[in-house]
Amino acid sequence: MSSSPGKEFLLLILSSPSGAGKTTLFNRLRGEFPLLRFSVSHTTRKPRPTEVDGREYHFVDREAFQSMVKEGAFAEHAEVHGNLYGTTIREIELARSADADGVLFDIDYQGARQLKATFPEAIGIFVIPPSLAELERRLRGRGTEDEATTRRRLAAAKAEIAHYGFFDYVLVNDDIDKAYGKLRGILLAERCRRPRWAKRCEELLLEARAETTSPQTAPKETP
Ligand code: ADP
Ligand code: 5GP
């Protein structure tokens, strides 16, 4: 796998404690920027009633996941809340070959660290809730987890937040419109980073040099 997909192509990682709002934020971003492609991970977690295999995740059993690890299929993988999750190299290559201008990763801090090691230009955003009580309300309100899983995820949240220092940005998801506004702002600012525009600037410079070296047209004589 190439270590750099090119400066034009944006790799955007969103991580957070479970229930902080990554999926909600990503869905809005994809609605507004359809050329951003969502990276569909593999997981050994059981699908939720609304989830479709191949859309939210590729659902596989542990055995299949472990053989993919052995085959070197993953760009990153980790155990999160007792299940295995991973991003395949193929998923990133598919995004690069598709008509996409960037790829979105909803992965945990362990995966973010691994991806950053391979793609240092990837942008890491850590989403936090306004409070732990609000995180619990959201997780319970979503109603996708049983009591034991909810407790496990809430307990893990504290350890996950300890890894905030690893990310480029921290986004407090208090009011969803405000949080989305900030996420959108990060995306637009990242798209303006100098290395992405070096080629365009050099082209303009060439054009400017060509203009100054071309013979001047003689000024028209006045009658
Ligand atoms: P994650 O993907 O990080 O686990 P979700 O996007 O599924 O989190 O959000 C968890 C729950 O919280 C969902 O029911 C979602 O509708 C709700 N939610 C997300 N953002 C906010 C917000 N800013 N205010 C209130 N509820 C929110
Ligand atoms: P969920 O089960 O709620 O969909 O996801 C649980 C956690 O696993 C979230 O923190 C999510 O970001 C993380 N996750 C999802 N896919 C991947 C992946 O491919 N790699 C890693 N490292 N984490 C993932």
PDB file of C-alpha atoms and ligand atoms in Angstrom:
ATOM      1  CA  MET A   1       0.000   0.000   0.000  1.00  0.00           C
ATOM      2  CA  SER A   2       1.275   3.445  -0.866  1.00  0.00           C
ATOM      3  CA  SER A   3       2.053   5.452   2.251  1.00  0.00           C
ATOM      4  CA  SER A   4       0.468   8.555   0.799  1.00  0.00           C
ATOM      5  CA  PRO A   5      -2.733   8.731  -1.230  1.00  0.00           C
ATOM      6  CA  GLY A   6      -1.822  12.181  -2.498  1.00  0.00           C
ATOM      7  CA  LYS A   7      -2.371  15.622  -1.043  1.00  0.00           C
ATOM      8  CA  GLU A   8      -5.596  16.121  -2.980  1.00  0.00           C
ATOM      9  CA  PHE A   9      -7.273  13.270  -1.191  1.00  0.00           C
ATOM     10  CA  LEU A  10      -8.519  13.953   2.323  1.00  0.00           C
ATOM     11  CA  LEU A  11      -8.435  11.331   5.074  1.00  0.00           C
ATOM     12  CA  LEU A  12     -10.696  12.380   7.919  1.00  0.00           C
ATOM     13  CA  ILE A  13     -10.827  10.350  11.116  1.00  0.00           C
ATOM     14  CA  LEU A  14     -13.581  10.855  13.662  1.00  0.00           C
ATOM     15  CA  SER A  15     -13.198   9.127  17.022  1.00  0.00           C
ATOM     16  CA  SER A  16     -15.169   9.470  20.230  1.00  0.00           C
ATOM     17  CA  PRO A  17     -16.558   7.606  23.177  1.00  0.00           C
ATOM     18  CA  SER A  18     -19.576   5.593  22.058  1.00  0.00           C
ATOM     19  CA  GLY A  19     -22.688   7.797  21.895  1.00  0.00           C
ATOM     20  CA  ALA A  20     -20.922  11.165  21.568  1.00  0.00           C
ATOM     21  CA  GLY A  21     -22.351  11.698  18.070  1.00  0.00           C
ATOM     22  CA  LYS A  22     -19.861  10.609  15.375  1.00  0.00           C
ATOM     23  CA  THR A  23     -22.425   8.822  13.244  1.00  0.00           C
ATOM     24  CA  THR A  24     -24.834  11.763  13.418  1.00  0.00           C
ATOM     25  CA  LEU A  25     -22.092  14.215  12.425  1.00  0.00           C
ATOM     26  CA  PHE A  26     -20.791  11.992   9.631  1.00  0.00           C
ATOM     27  CA  ASN A  27     -24.265  11.504   8.185  1.00  0.00           C
ATOM     28  CA  ARG A  28     -24.723  15.267   7.934  1.00  0.00           C
ATOM     29  CA  LEU A  29     -21.291  15.690   6.393  1.00  0.00           C
ATOM     30  CA  ARG A  30     -21.978  13.016   3.780  1.00  0.00           C
ATOM     31  CA  GLY A  31     -25.304  14.654   2.967  1.00  0.00           C
ATOM     32  CA  GLU A  32     -23.586  17.959   2.208  1.00  0.00           C
ATOM     33  CA  PHE A  33     -20.370  16.578   0.675  1.00  0.00           C
ATOM     34  CA  PRO A  34     -21.357  13.507  -1.351  1.00  0.00           C
ATOM     35  CA  LEU A  35     -17.823  13.078  -2.727  1.00  0.00           C
ATOM     36  CA  LEU A  36     -16.619  12.123   0.734  1.00  0.00           C
ATOM     37  CA  ARG A  37     -16.764   8.368   0.944  1.00  0.00           C
ATOM     38  CA  PHE A  38     -17.435   6.523   4.189  1.00  0.00           C
ATOM     39  CA  SER A  39     -14.974   3.744   4.955  1.00  0.00           C
ATOM     40  CA  VAL A  40     -16.974   0.599   5.741  1.00  0.00           C
ATOM     41  CA  SER A  41     -15.137  -1.355   8.436  1.00  0.00           C
ATOM     42  CA  HIS A  42     -15.200  -5.052   9.175  1.00  0.00           C
ATOM     43  CA  THR A  43     -16.466  -6.076  12.605  1.00  0.00           C
ATOM     44  CA  THR A  44     -17.280  -9.154  14.647  1.00  0.00           C
ATOM     45  CA  ARG A  45     -20.054  -7.214  16.440  1.00  0.00           C
ATOM     46  CA  LYS A  46     -23.571  -8.433  15.737  1.00  0.00           C
ATOM     47  CA  PRO A  47     -25.583  -6.136  13.451  1.00  0.00           C
ATOM     48  CA  ARG A  48     -28.153  -3.810  15.034  1.00  0.00           C
ATOM     49  CA  PRO A  49     -31.700  -4.145  13.659  1.00  0.00           C
ATOM     50  CA  THR A  50     -31.316  -1.131  11.347  1.00  0.00           C
ATOM     51  CA  GLU A  51     -27.827  -2.025  10.095  1.00  0.00           C
ATOM     52  CA  VAL A  52     -27.252  -3.556   6.677  1.00  0.00           C
ATOM     53  CA  ASP A  53     -24.243  -5.750   5.880  1.00  0.00           C
ATOM     54  CA  GLY A  54     -21.908  -3.799   3.583  1.00  0.00           C
ATOM     55  CA  ARG A  55     -23.468  -0.414   4.449  1.00  0.00           C
ATOM     56  CA  GLU A  56     -22.617   0.336   8.118  1.00  0.00           C
ATOM     57  CA  TYR A  57     -20.149  -2.557   8.426  1.00  0.00           C
ATOM     58  CA  HIS A  58     -19.050  -5.795   6.842  1.00  0.00           C
ATOM     59  CA  PHE A  59     -20.185  -8.236   9.528  1.00  0.00           C
ATOM     60  CA  VAL A  60     -17.905 -11.263   9.925  1.00  0.00           C
ATOM     61  CA  ASP A  61     -17.214 -13.852  12.610  1.00  0.00           C
ATOM     62  CA  ARG A  62     -14.021 -13.927  14.701  1.00  0.00           C
ATOM     63  CA  GLU A  63     -12.506 -16.725  12.681  1.00  0.00           C
ATOM     64  CA  ALA A  64     -12.920 -14.857   9.388  1.00  0.00           C
ATOM     65  CA  PHE A  65     -11.604 -11.658  10.969  1.00  0.00           C
ATOM     66  CA  GLN A  66      -8.521 -13.420  12.374  1.00  0.00           C
ATOM     67  CA  SER A  67      -7.677 -14.962   9.004  1.00  0.00           C
ATOM     68  CA  MET A  68      -7.947 -11.518   7.403  1.00  0.00           C
ATOM     69  CA  VAL A  69      -5.480 -10.242  10.033  1.00  0.00           C
ATOM     70  CA  LYS A  70      -3.090 -13.091   9.135  1.00  0.00           C
ATOM     71  CA  GLU A  71      -3.430 -12.317   5.423  1.00  0.00           C
ATOM     72  CA  GLY A  72      -2.463  -8.679   6.122  1.00  0.00           C
ATOM     73  CA  ALA A  73      -5.811  -7.402   4.849  1.00  0.00           C
ATOM     74  CA  PHE A  74      -6.111  -4.574   7.404  1.00  0.00           C
ATOM     75  CA  ALA A  75      -4.675  -1.072   7.333  1.00  0.00           C
ATOM     76  CA  GLU A  76      -5.585  -0.966  11.031  1.00  0.00           C
ATOM     77  CA  HIS A  77      -7.547  -3.122  13.435  1.00  0.00           C
ATOM     78  CA  ALA A  78      -8.318  -3.179  17.138  1.00  0.00           C
ATOM     79  CA  GLU A  79     -10.468  -4.750  19.813  1.00  0.00           C
ATOM     80  CA  VAL A  80     -13.088  -2.280  21.009  1.00  0.00           C
ATOM     81  CA  HIS A  81     -15.692  -3.023  23.706  1.00  0.00           C
ATOM     82  CA  GLY A  82     -15.014  -6.770  23.324  1.00  0.00           C
ATOM     83  CA  ASN A  83     -15.450  -6.895  19.535  1.00  0.00           C
ATOM     84  CA  LEU A  84     -12.932  -6.745  16.712  1.00  0.00           C
ATOM     85  CA  TYR A  85     -13.045  -3.878  14.231  1.00  0.00           C
ATOM     86  CA  GLY A  86     -10.792  -3.097  11.290  1.00  0.00           C
ATOM     87  CA  THR A  87     -10.328  -1.025   8.143  1.00  0.00           C
ATOM     88  CA  THR A  88      -9.102  -3.014   5.156  1.00  0.00           C
ATOM     89  CA  ILE A  89      -6.436  -1.721   2.805  1.00  0.00           C
ATOM     90  CA  ARG A  90      -8.898  -2.518   0.033  1.00  0.00           C
ATOM     91  CA  GLU A  91     -11.491  -0.157   1.529  1.00  0.00           C
ATOM     92  CA  ILE A  92      -9.035   2.745   1.332  1.00  0.00           C
ATOM     93  CA  GLU A  93      -7.966   1.792  -2.182  1.00  0.00           C
ATOM     94  CA  LEU A  94     -11.600   1.592  -3.278  1.00  0.00           C
ATOM     95  CA  ALA A  95     -12.176   5.112  -1.999  1.00  0.00           C
ATOM     96  CA  ARG A  96      -9.110   6.352  -3.849  1.00  0.00           C
ATOM     97  CA  SER A  97     -10.125   4.732  -7.123  1.00  0.00           C
ATOM     98  CA  ALA A  98     -13.779   5.777  -6.813  1.00  0.00           C
ATOM     99  CA  ASP A  99     -14.893   9.257  -7.782  1.00  0.00           C
ATOM    100  CA  ALA A 100     -14.259  10.484  -4.220  1.00  0.00           C
ATOM    101  CA  ASP A 101     -12.254  13.420  -2.933  1.00  0.00           C
ATOM    102  CA  GLY A 102     -11.803  12.030   0.540  1.00  0.00           C
ATOM    103  CA  VAL A 103     -12.557   9.208   2.901  1.00  0.00           C
ATOM    104  CA  LEU A 104     -14.188   9.296   6.340  1.00  0.00           C
ATOM    105  CA  PHE A 105     -13.152   6.894   9.090  1.00  0.00           C
ATOM    106  CA  ASP A 106     -15.324   6.224  12.140  1.00  0.00           C
ATOM    107  CA  ILE A 107     -12.732   4.359  14.184  1.00  0.00           C
ATOM    108  CA  ASP A 108     -11.452   4.308  17.761  1.00  0.00           C
ATOM    109  CA  TYR A 109      -8.250   5.938  19.042  1.00  0.00           C
ATOM    110  CA  GLN A 110      -6.200   2.737  18.569  1.00  0.00           C
ATOM    111  CA  GLY A 111      -7.167   2.586  14.907  1.00  0.00           C
ATOM    112  CA  ALA A 112      -6.611   6.337  14.523  1.00  0.00           C
ATOM    113  CA  ARG A 113      -3.081   5.935  15.850  1.00  0.00           C
ATOM    114  CA  GLN A 114      -2.330   3.097  13.403  1.00  0.00           C
ATOM    115  CA  LEU A 115      -3.755   4.966  10.404  1.00  0.00           C
ATOM    116  CA  LYS A 116      -1.825   8.119  11.310  1.00  0.00           C
ATOM    117  CA  ALA A 117       1.380   6.083  11.354  1.00  0.00           C
ATOM    118  CA  THR A 118       0.751   5.043   7.737  1.00  0.00           C
ATOM    119  CA  PHE A 119      -0.874   8.275   6.564  1.00  0.00           C
ATOM    120  CA  PRO A 120       0.612  11.165   8.579  1.00  0.00           C
ATOM    121  CA  GLU A 121      -1.499  13.628   6.588  1.00  0.00           C
ATOM    122  CA  ALA A 122      -4.727  12.070   7.924  1.00  0.00           C
ATOM    123  CA  ILE A 123      -6.728  14.499  10.072  1.00  0.00           C
ATOM    124  CA  GLY A 124      -7.810  13.230  13.468  1.00  0.00           C
ATOM    125  CA  ILE A 125     -10.856  14.731  15.166  1.00  0.00           C
ATOM    126  CA  PHE A 126     -11.902  13.677  18.641  1.00  0.00           C
ATOM    127  CA  VAL A 127     -15.567  14.241  19.462  1.00  0.00           C
ATOM    128  CA  ILE A 128     -16.499  14.688  23.107  1.00  0.00           C
ATOM    129  CA  PRO A 129     -19.899  15.059  24.772  1.00  0.00           C
ATOM    130  CA  PRO A 130     -20.610  18.143  26.917  1.00  0.00           C
ATOM    131  CA  SER A 131     -20.699  15.876  30.011  1.00  0.00           C
ATOM    132  CA  LEU A 132     -20.592  12.207  30.975  1.00  0.00           C
ATOM    133  CA  ALA A 133     -24.220  12.418  32.140  1.00  0.00           C
ATOM    134  CA  GLU A 134     -25.228  13.638  28.655  1.00  0.00           C
ATOM    135  CA  LEU A 135     -23.186  10.838  27.080  1.00  0.00           C
ATOM    136  CA  GLU A 136     -25.141   8.314  29.145  1.00  0.00           C
ATOM    137  CA  ARG A 137     -28.465   9.952  28.170  1.00  0.00           C
ATOM    138  CA  ARG A 138     -27.541   9.762  24.473  1.00  0.00           C
ATOM    139  CA  LEU A 139     -26.310   6.184  24.617  1.00  0.00           C
ATOM    140  CA  ARG A 140     -29.442   5.058  26.458  1.00  0.00           C
ATOM    141  CA  GLY A 141     -31.654   7.253  24.269  1.00  0.00           C
ATOM    142  CA  ARG A 142     -30.276   5.601  21.122  1.00  0.00           C
ATOM    143  CA  GLY A 143     -31.568   2.310  22.513  1.00  0.00           C
ATOM    144  CA  THR A 144     -29.218   0.086  20.516  1.00  0.00           C
ATOM    145  CA  GLU A 145     -27.359  -1.549  23.398  1.00  0.00           C
ATOM    146  CA  ASP A 146     -28.453  -3.803  26.244  1.00  0.00           C
ATOM    147  CA  GLU A 147     -27.722  -2.809  29.854  1.00  0.00           C
ATOM    148  CA  ALA A 148     -24.424  -4.727  30.140  1.00  0.00           C
ATOM    149  CA  THR A 149     -23.107  -3.304  26.854  1.00  0.00           C
ATOM    150  CA  THR A 150     -24.198   0.211  27.799  1.00  0.00           C
ATOM    151  CA  ARG A 151     -22.318  -0.024  31.104  1.00  0.00           C
ATOM    152  CA  ARG A 152     -19.272  -1.409  29.374  1.00  0.00           C
ATOM    153  CA  ARG A 153     -19.258   1.444  26.839  1.00  0.00           C
ATOM    154  CA  LEU A 154     -19.745   4.102  29.518  1.00  0.00           C
ATOM    155  CA  ALA A 155     -16.888   2.668  31.565  1.00  0.00           C
ATOM    156  CA  ALA A 156     -14.662   2.623  28.454  1.00  0.00           C
ATOM    157  CA  ALA A 157     -15.514   6.280  27.711  1.00  0.00           C
ATOM    158  CA  LYS A 158     -13.337   7.515  30.576  1.00  0.00           C
ATOM    159  CA  ALA A 159     -10.305   5.597  29.326  1.00  0.00           C
ATOM    160  CA  GLU A 160     -10.967   6.712  25.730  1.00  0.00           C
ATOM    161  CA  ILE A 161     -11.097  10.405  26.652  1.00  0.00           C
ATOM    162  CA  ALA A 162      -7.612  10.032  28.133  1.00  0.00           C
ATOM    163  CA  HIS A 163      -6.338   9.683  24.542  1.00  0.00           C
ATOM    164  CA  TYR A 164      -7.580  13.095  23.360  1.00  0.00           C
ATOM    165  CA  GLY A 165      -3.985  14.377  23.114  1.00  0.00           C
ATOM    166  CA  PHE A 166      -3.385  12.231  20.098  1.00  0.00           C
ATOM    167  CA  PHE A 167      -5.863  14.104  17.864  1.00  0.00           C
ATOM    168  CA  ASP A 168      -5.481  17.282  15.789  1.00  0.00           C
ATOM    169  CA  TYR A 169      -8.868  18.702  16.758  1.00  0.00           C
ATOM    170  CA  VAL A 170     -11.339  18.311  19.601  1.00  0.00           C
ATOM    171  CA  LEU A 171     -14.989  18.895  18.844  1.00  0.00           C
ATOM    172  CA  VAL A 172     -17.484  19.323  21.682  1.00  0.00           C
ATOM    173  CA  ASN A 173     -20.799  17.991  20.477  1.00  0.00           C
ATOM    174  CA  ASP A 174     -23.159  20.044  22.625  1.00  0.00           C
ATOM    175  CA  ASP A 175     -25.616  21.535  20.171  1.00  0.00           C
ATOM    176  CA  ILE A 176     -25.613  19.424  17.001  1.00  0.00           C
ATOM    177  CA  ASP A 177     -25.916  22.413  14.632  1.00  0.00           C
ATOM    178  CA  LYS A 178     -22.990  24.192  16.285  1.00  0.00           C
ATOM    179  CA  ALA A 179     -20.879  21.026  16.351  1.00  0.00           C
ATOM    180  CA  TYR A 180     -21.644  20.327  12.701  1.00  0.00           C
ATOM    181  CA  GLY A 181     -20.722  23.920  11.831  1.00  0.00           C
ATOM    182  CA  LYS A 182     -17.312  23.362  13.415  1.00  0.00           C
ATOM    183  CA  LEU A 183     -16.780  20.035  11.644  1.00  0.00           C
ATOM    184  CA  ARG A 184     -17.677  21.642   8.343  1.00  0.00           C
ATOM    185  CA  GLY A 185     -15.256  24.479   9.151  1.00  0.00           C
ATOM    186  CA  ILE A 186     -12.436  22.004   9.802  1.00  0.00           C
ATOM    187  CA  LEU A 187     -13.101  20.251   6.500  1.00  0.00           C
ATOM    188  CA  LEU A 188     -13.126  23.501   4.528  1.00  0.00           C
ATOM    189  CA  ALA A 189      -9.984  24.795   6.243  1.00  0.00           C
ATOM    190  CA  GLU A 190      -8.146  21.512   5.656  1.00  0.00           C
ATOM    191  CA  ARG A 191      -9.062  21.733   1.992  1.00  0.00           C
ATOM    192  CA  CYS A 192      -7.236  25.084   1.870  1.00  0.00           C
ATOM    193  CA  ARG A 193      -3.950  23.737   3.268  1.00  0.00           C
ATOM    194  CA  ARG A 194      -0.981  24.961   1.278  1.00  0.00           C
ATOM    195  CA  PRO A 195       0.398  21.591   0.085  1.00  0.00           C
ATOM    196  CA  ARG A 196      -2.923  20.852  -1.627  1.00  0.00           C
ATOM    197  CA  TRP A 197      -2.585  24.036  -3.673  1.00  0.00           C
ATOM    198  CA  ALA A 198       1.140  24.001  -4.507  1.00  0.00           C
ATOM    199  CA  LYS A 199       0.517  22.722  -8.041  1.00  0.00           C
ATOM    200  CA  ARG A 200      -2.101  25.386  -8.734  1.00  0.00           C
ATOM    201  CA  CYS A 201       0.224  28.150  -7.424  1.00  0.00           C
ATOM    202  CA  GLU A 202       3.113  26.864  -9.572  1.00  0.00           C
ATOM    203  CA  GLU A 203       0.849  26.865 -12.655  1.00  0.00           C
ATOM    204  CA  LEU A 204      -0.110  30.474 -11.990  1.00  0.00           C
ATOM    205  CA  LEU A 205       3.566  31.390 -11.578  1.00  0.00           C
ATOM    206  CA  LEU A 206       4.402  29.745 -14.913  1.00  0.00           C
ATOM    207  CA  GLU A 207       1.599  31.677 -16.558  1.00  0.00           C
ATOM    208  CA  ALA A 208       2.846  34.915 -15.016  1.00  0.00           C
ATOM    209  CA  ARG A 209       6.433  34.227 -16.154  1.00  0.00           C
ATOM    210  CA  ALA A 210       5.245  33.436 -19.706  1.00  0.00           C
ATOM    211  CA  GLU A 211       3.430  36.786 -19.806  1.00  0.00           C
ATOM    212  CA  THR A 212       6.488  38.788 -18.762  1.00  0.00           C
ATOM    213  CA  THR A 213       8.808  37.044 -21.260  1.00  0.00           C
ATOM    214  CA  SER A 214       6.476  37.199 -24.308  1.00  0.00           C
ATOM    215  CA  PRO A 215       7.219  40.058 -26.804  1.00  0.00           C
ATOM    216  CA  GLN A 216       5.214  43.152 -26.062  1.00  0.00           C
ATOM    217  CA  THR A 217       2.713  44.120 -28.724  1.00  0.00           C
ATOM    218  CA  ALA A 218       3.531  47.537 -30.132  1.00  0.00           C
ATOM    219  CA  PRO A 219       1.223  50.286 -28.904  1.00  0.00           C
ATOM    220  CA  LYS A 220      -1.313  51.315 -31.495  1.00  0.00           C
ATOM    221  CA  GLU A 221      -0.448  54.506 -33.354  1.00  0.00           C
ATOM    222  CA  THR A 222      -2.965  57.234 -32.918  1.00  0.00           C
ATOM    223  CA  PRO A 223      -4.258  58.684 -36.217  1.00  0.00           C
TER     224      PRO A 223
HETATM  225  P1  ADP B   1     -21.725   7.601  18.016  1.00  0.00           P
HETATM  226  O1  ADP B   1     -21.742   7.313  16.537  1.00  0.00           O
HETATM  227  O2  ADP B   1     -20.588   8.477  18.423  1.00  0.00           O
HETATM  228  O3  ADP B   1     -21.802   6.358  18.849  1.00  0.00           O
HETATM  229  P2  ADP B   1     -24.411   8.672  17.525  1.00  0.00           P
HETATM  230  O4  ADP B   1     -24.209   9.593  16.386  1.00  0.00           O
HETATM  231  O5  ADP B   1     -25.071   7.349  17.264  1.00  0.00           O
HETATM  232  O6  ADP B   1     -23.037   8.454  18.349  1.00  0.00           O
HETATM  233  O7  ADP B   1     -25.249   9.489  18.622  1.00  0.00           O
HETATM  234  C1  ADP B   1     -25.745   8.854  19.816  1.00  0.00           C
HETATM  235  C2  ADP B   1     -27.171   9.378  20.099  1.00  0.00           C
HETATM  236  O8  ADP B   1     -27.090  10.751  20.473  1.00  0.00           O
HETATM  237  C3  ADP B   1     -28.092   9.305  18.894  1.00  0.00           C
HETATM  238  O9  ADP B   1     -29.382   8.917  19.337  1.00  0.00           O
HETATM  239  C4  ADP B   1     -28.087  10.734  18.339  1.00  0.00           C
HETATM  240  O10 ADP B   1     -29.309  11.048  17.708  1.00  0.00           O
HETATM  241  C5  ADP B   1     -27.896  11.553  19.616  1.00  0.00           C
HETATM  242  N1  ADP B   1     -27.154  12.815  19.413  1.00  0.00           N
HETATM  243  C6  ADP B   1     -26.068  13.029  18.636  1.00  0.00           C
HETATM  244  N2  ADP B   1     -25.643  14.308  18.731  1.00  0.00           N
HETATM  245  C7  ADP B   1     -26.478  14.920  19.611  1.00  0.00           C
HETATM  246  C8  ADP B   1     -26.573  16.258  20.156  1.00  0.00           C
HETATM  247  N3  ADP B   1     -25.701  17.217  19.813  1.00  0.00           N
HETATM  248  N4  ADP B   1     -27.557  16.523  21.037  1.00  0.00           N
HETATM  249  C9  ADP B   1     -28.429  15.560  21.396  1.00  0.00           C
HETATM  250  N5  ADP B   1     -28.415  14.270  20.925  1.00  0.00           N
HETATM  251  C10 ADP B   1     -27.451  13.960  20.054  1.00  0.00           C
HETATM  252  P1  5GP B   2     -20.070   0.604  17.214  1.00  0.00           P
HETATM  253  O1  5GP B   2     -20.116  -0.809  17.717  1.00  0.00           O
HETATM  254  O2  5GP B   2     -20.847   1.544  18.137  1.00  0.00           O
HETATM  255  O3  5GP B   2     -20.472   0.731  15.787  1.00  0.00           O
HETATM  256  O4  5GP B   2     -18.545   1.074  17.290  1.00  0.00           O
HETATM  257  C1  5GP B   2     -17.832   0.927  18.496  1.00  0.00           C
HETATM  258  C2  5GP B   2     -16.481   1.604  18.375  1.00  0.00           C
HETATM  259  O5  5GP B   2     -15.687   0.934  17.390  1.00  0.00           O
HETATM  260  C3  5GP B   2     -16.531   3.076  17.951  1.00  0.00           C
HETATM  261  O6  5GP B   2     -15.602   3.779  18.774  1.00  0.00           O
HETATM  262  C4  5GP B   2     -16.058   3.046  16.533  1.00  0.00           C
HETATM  263  O7  5GP B   2     -15.435   4.257  16.177  1.00  0.00           O
HETATM  264  C5  5GP B   2     -15.064   1.900  16.582  1.00  0.00           C
HETATM  265  N1  5GP B   2     -14.776   1.356  15.246  1.00  0.00           N
HETATM  266  C6  5GP B   2     -15.650   1.146  14.235  1.00  0.00           C
HETATM  267  N2  5GP B   2     -15.014   0.662  13.148  1.00  0.00           N
HETATM  268  C7  5GP B   2     -13.706   0.577  13.476  1.00  0.00           C
HETATM  269  C8  5GP B   2     -12.542   0.157  12.771  1.00  0.00           C
HETATM  270  O8  5GP B   2     -12.560  -0.221  11.602  1.00  0.00           O
HETATM  271  N3  5GP B   2     -11.368   0.205  13.449  1.00  0.00           N
HETATM  272  C9  5GP B   2     -11.282   0.630  14.744  1.00  0.00           C
HETATM  273  N4  5GP B   2     -10.071   0.656  15.291  1.00  0.00           N
HETATM  274  N5  5GP B   2     -12.358   1.031  15.426  1.00  0.00           N
HETATM  275  C10 5GP B   2     -13.558   1.006  14.826  1.00  0.00           C
END
